[in-house]
Coordinates of C-alpha atoms in Angstrom, one line a residue:
M1 CA 24.6 -1.8 45.8
Q2 CA 27.4 -1.5 43.3
T3 CA 29.5 1.3 41.9
L4 CA 30.6 0.9 38.3
T5 CA 33.5 2.5 36.7
P6 CA 32.9 4.1 33.3
E7 CA 34.6 1.2 31.6
G8 CA 32.6 -1.3 33.6
A9 CA 29.3 0.5 32.8
A10 CA 30.1 0.5 29.1
T11 CA 30.8 -3.3 29.3
T12 CA 27.6 -3.9 31.1
L13 CA 25.6 -2.0 28.6
L14 CA 27.2 -3.9 25.7
E15 CA 26.6 -7.2 27.3
A16 CA 23.0 -6.5 28.6
G17 CA 21.8 -4.6 25.6
N18 CA 18.6 -3.8 27.5
R19 CA 17.2 -7.2 26.7
P20 CA 13.7 -8.0 28.0
P21 CA 13.4 -10.8 30.5
A22 CA 12.1 -14.1 29.4
T23 CA 8.7 -13.4 31.0
V24 CA 8.0 -10.5 28.5
R25 CA 6.0 -11.7 25.5
D26 CA 8.1 -11.0 22.4
D27 CA 5.0 -11.1 20.2
V28 CA 3.5 -8.2 22.1
V29 CA 6.7 -6.2 22.0
E30 CA 6.8 -6.7 18.3
E31 CA 3.1 -5.8 17.9
L32 CA 3.5 -2.6 19.9
D33 CA 6.7 -1.7 18.1
T34 CA 5.0 -1.9 14.7
L35 CA 2.0 0.1 15.9
L36 CA 4.1 2.9 17.5
S37 CA 6.6 3.1 14.6
K38 CA 3.8 3.5 12.1
H39 CA 2.2 6.2 14.3
L40 CA 5.4 8.2 14.8
A41 CA 6.4 8.2 11.1
T42 CA 4.3 11.3 10.5
R43 CA 4.9 13.0 13.9
A44 CA 8.4 14.3 13.7
D45 CA 7.2 17.9 14.5
A46 CA 5.4 16.7 17.7
V47 CA 8.5 14.8 18.8
E48 CA 10.6 17.9 18.3
K49 CA 8.1 20.0 20.3
A50 CA 8.3 17.5 23.2
A51 CA 12.1 17.6 23.1
V52 CA 12.2 21.4 23.2
Q53 CA 9.8 21.4 26.2
Y54 CA 11.9 18.7 27.9
S55 CA 15.1 20.8 27.4
R56 CA 13.5 23.8 29.1
E57 CA 11.4 22.2 31.8
H58 CA 12.8 18.7 32.3
Y59 CA 9.2 17.6 31.5
A60 CA 7.5 16.8 28.2
R61 CA 3.8 16.3 27.6
M62 CA 3.5 13.4 25.2
T63 CA -0.1 13.8 24.1
G64 CA -0.6 12.5 20.6
L65 CA 2.7 10.6 20.5
L66 CA 1.0 7.3 21.3
P67 CA -1.7 5.9 19.0
D68 CA -5.3 6.0 20.3
E69 CA -5.5 2.2 20.2
M70 CA -2.5 1.8 22.4
V71 CA -3.8 4.3 24.9
R72 CA -7.1 2.6 25.1
R73 CA -5.5 -0.8 25.7
L74 CA -3.2 0.6 28.4
Q75 CA -6.1 2.2 30.1
E76 CA -7.9 -1.2 30.1
E77 CA -4.9 -2.9 31.6
T78 CA -4.5 -0.2 34.3
T79 CA -8.1 -0.7 35.3
M80 CA -7.5 -4.4 35.6
L81 CA -4.3 -3.9 37.7
T82 CA -5.8 -1.4 40.1
A83 CA -8.8 -3.8 40.7
A84 CA -6.3 -6.6 41.5
N85 CA -4.3 -4.4 43.9
T86 CA -5.4 -4.1 47.5
R87 CA -2.4 -2.5 49.1
R88 CA -2.8 1.0 50.6
I89 CA -0.2 3.0 52.4
D90 CA -0.3 6.1 54.6
I91 CA 3.3 6.9 55.5
R92 CA 5.9 9.6 55.6
V93 CA 9.3 9.2 54.0
A94 CA 12.3 10.5 55.9
V95 CA 14.7 10.9 53.0
T96 CA 12.2 13.3 51.3
G97 CA 11.8 15.4 54.4
N98 CA 8.9 13.3 55.9
T99 CA 6.6 14.1 53.1
P100 CA 3.4 12.0 52.9
R101 CA 2.4 9.1 50.7
R102 CA -1.3 8.3 51.1
L103 CA -2.5 6.2 48.2
G104 CA -2.9 2.7 46.7
S105 CA 0.5 1.4 45.8
L106 CA 1.0 -0.9 42.8
P107 CA 4.3 -2.7 43.1
N108 CA 6.5 -4.0 40.3
S109 CA 5.6 -7.6 41.4
L110 CA 2.0 -6.9 40.4
F111 CA 3.0 -5.9 36.9
A112 CA 5.3 -8.9 36.7
S113 CA 2.5 -11.3 37.5
H114 CA -0.5 -9.6 35.8
S115 CA 0.6 -7.2 33.1
T116 CA 1.1 -8.0 29.4
L117 CA 1.1 -4.5 27.8
F118 CA 3.2 -2.4 30.2
T119 CA 5.8 -5.1 30.6
A120 CA 6.1 -5.3 26.8
L121 CA 6.0 -1.5 26.3
Y122 CA 8.9 -1.1 28.6
H123 CA 11.1 -2.9 26.1
V124 CA 9.6 -1.7 22.8
P125 CA 12.5 -0.3 20.6
A126 CA 10.4 2.4 19.1
F127 CA 9.2 3.6 22.5
R128 CA 12.7 3.5 24.0
G129 CA 13.9 5.5 20.9
L130 CA 11.1 8.0 21.3
L131 CA 12.1 8.7 25.0
G132 CA 15.8 9.0 24.0
D133 CA 14.9 11.5 21.2
I134 CA 12.9 13.6 23.7
A135 CA 15.7 13.5 26.4
G136 CA 18.5 14.0 23.9
A137 CA 20.3 11.2 25.8
P138 CA 20.4 7.4 25.9
V139 CA 17.7 5.7 28.0
F140 CA 18.4 2.4 29.7
D141 CA 16.6 -0.2 31.8
C142 CA 16.2 1.0 35.4
T143 CA 19.0 -0.6 37.4
Y144 CA 16.7 -1.4 40.3
P145 CA 14.2 -4.0 39.1
D146 CA 11.6 -3.3 41.8
E147 CA 11.4 0.3 40.4
Q148 CA 11.1 -0.5 36.7
I149 CA 7.3 -0.5 36.5
T150 CA 5.1 0.7 39.4
G151 CA 1.8 2.6 39.8
T152 CA -0.4 4.6 42.2
H153 CA -4.1 4.7 42.7
Q154 CA -5.6 7.7 44.5
T155 CA -9.2 7.3 45.4
Q156 CA -9.8 9.1 48.8
V157 CA -9.9 12.7 49.8
G158 CA -6.4 13.7 51.0
D159 CA -4.7 11.0 48.9
T160 CA -1.3 12.4 47.7
H161 CA 2.1 11.4 46.4
G162 CA 3.9 14.0 48.4
W163 CA 7.0 16.0 47.5
H164 CA 9.8 13.7 46.4
W165 CA 12.5 12.9 43.9
G166 CA 13.2 9.8 41.8
D167 CA 16.2 7.5 42.4
H168 CA 16.8 7.3 38.6
E169 CA 17.0 9.9 35.9
F170 CA 13.9 9.2 33.8
A171 CA 10.3 8.3 34.2
W172 CA 7.4 8.0 31.8
I173 CA 4.0 8.4 33.5
F174 CA 0.8 7.1 31.9
I175 CA -2.3 8.7 33.4
S176 CA -5.1 6.2 33.0
E177 CA -7.7 8.2 34.9
A178 CA -7.4 11.8 36.1
P179 CA -9.7 14.2 37.8
A180 CA -10.6 17.7 36.6
P181 CA -8.4 20.4 38.0
E182 CA -10.9 21.5 40.7
H183 CA -10.7 18.0 42.3
G184 CA -7.0 18.0 42.9
G185 CA -4.5 15.4 41.7
L186 CA -2.5 17.9 39.7
L187 CA 1.2 17.4 39.1
Q188 CA 3.6 20.0 40.5
C189 CA 7.3 20.1 39.6
V190 CA 10.4 22.2 40.5
P191 CA 13.1 21.3 38.0
H192 CA 16.8 21.7 38.6
T193 CA 16.6 20.8 42.3
P194 CA 19.2 18.1 43.2
W195 CA 18.3 15.7 46.0
N196 CA 20.4 15.6 49.2
K197 CA 19.2 12.6 51.1
Q198 CA 21.0 13.7 54.3
D199 CA 19.3 17.1 54.1
P200 CA 16.4 17.1 51.7
A201 CA 15.3 20.6 52.7
V202 CA 12.1 20.4 50.6
N203 CA 10.7 23.8 51.6
R204 CA 14.0 25.5 50.8
C205 CA 14.0 23.8 47.4
L206 CA 10.4 25.1 46.8
T207 CA 11.5 28.7 47.4
R208 CA 13.9 28.3 44.5
G209 CA 11.0 27.7 42.1
P210 CA 9.3 28.2 39.9
I211 CA 6.7 25.6 40.9
R212 CA 5.2 24.4 37.6
T213 CA 1.7 22.9 37.8
Y214 CA 0.3 20.6 35.1
H215 CA -3.1 19.1 34.6
H216 CA -3.5 16.0 32.5
E217 CA -6.6 14.4 31.0
S218 CA -7.3 10.7 31.3
G219 CA -5.2 8.8 28.7
E220 CA -2.4 11.4 28.5
S221 CA 1.2 10.8 29.4
Y222 CA 4.4 12.7 30.1
F223 CA 8.1 12.0 30.4
F224 CA 10.4 13.8 32.9
K225 CA 13.7 13.9 34.6
T226 CA 13.0 12.7 38.1
D227 CA 16.3 12.8 39.9
T228 CA 16.7 16.6 39.8
T229 CA 13.0 17.5 39.7
L230 CA 11.2 17.8 43.0
H231 CA 7.7 16.8 42.4
R232 CA 4.4 15.7 43.9
T233 CA 0.7 15.2 43.1
M234 CA -1.6 17.6 44.9
P235 CA -4.1 15.9 47.3
I236 CA -7.4 14.7 46.0
Q237 CA -10.0 17.2 47.2
T238 CA -13.4 15.5 46.3
D239 CA -15.1 12.3 47.3
G240 CA -15.6 9.8 44.5
I241 CA -12.6 11.0 42.5
T242 CA -9.9 8.7 41.1
R243 CA -6.4 9.3 39.8
S244 CA -4.6 6.2 38.5
I245 CA -1.2 6.2 36.9
V246 CA 1.5 3.7 35.8
N247 CA 5.2 4.7 36.1
L248 CA 7.9 3.3 33.8
T249 CA 11.3 4.2 35.3
Y250 CA 14.5 4.3 33.3
S251 CA 18.2 4.9 34.0
G252 CA 20.5 7.4 32.4
V253 CA 24.2 7.0 32.1
S254 CA 24.9 8.7 35.4
D255 CA 22.7 6.1 37.2
L256 CA 25.1 3.3 36.0
L257 CA 28.1 5.0 37.5
T258 CA 26.6 6.0 40.9
E259 CA 26.1 4.0 44.1
K260 CA 22.5 4.3 45.1
T261 CA 20.1 3.4 47.9
Y262 CA 16.3 3.0 47.4
E263 CA 14.6 4.0 50.6
T264 CA 11.7 5.7 48.8
T265 CA 10.9 2.8 46.5
D266 CA 11.2 0.3 49.3
A267 CA 8.9 2.3 51.5
V268 CA 6.2 2.9 48.9
Y269 CA 6.2 -0.2 46.8
L270 CA 7.6 -3.1 48.8
D271 CA 5.7 -4.9 51.6

């Protein structure tokens, strides 16, 4: 763990420049950047709508902001990744008030070894710029590498990603496969709820509400502020139902200036 002064953070940003690691394919980054830039050129109104929603809810639905071809390819890669993953967890996490995590866990290491598209998308300039436009703030590489790209795969009745917060400010969630609302798996959020790891008081936070509930179709995505938004996915309620997502986590300026611990990420995504 490291605490950076504002001056040190600024120096780190200038030096690092959010450069992709050598394992990321530059040609795929360039291809996706061109594809997304062309798509966004005629969608300024949709970007503004997402930014307004984010300012109000600390959540923005991004339907239509990614081209259909990109969505299809990301779904195909998600299917491949979930098939390659065999790790399931059924745990409770103390720092989020012993809330449950019962699901298939896709760690960052899986993406590092098997992903081409998501690892490239993470560093696509047009995508990073889109997220910054929605947030109204700069969006940087997640400072904890093991949390940069992760995923979950819910396939059994009772599977849930229980109430929790994120260690970093931002997350973009790609929903490769989603059930209909009657089968569970809905996203629920309570924005403007800071996380006290020593006393998470989840139920008390829930009373401050409102609890916003969102349904997403397969292929949709959303961007939200995770560090001050208590959130969960409702348990799967029906046999034979699948919810698969990929999570790209990013840091805000405050993350670069704050000492952090990563109990949740380590519990859910590391062996």
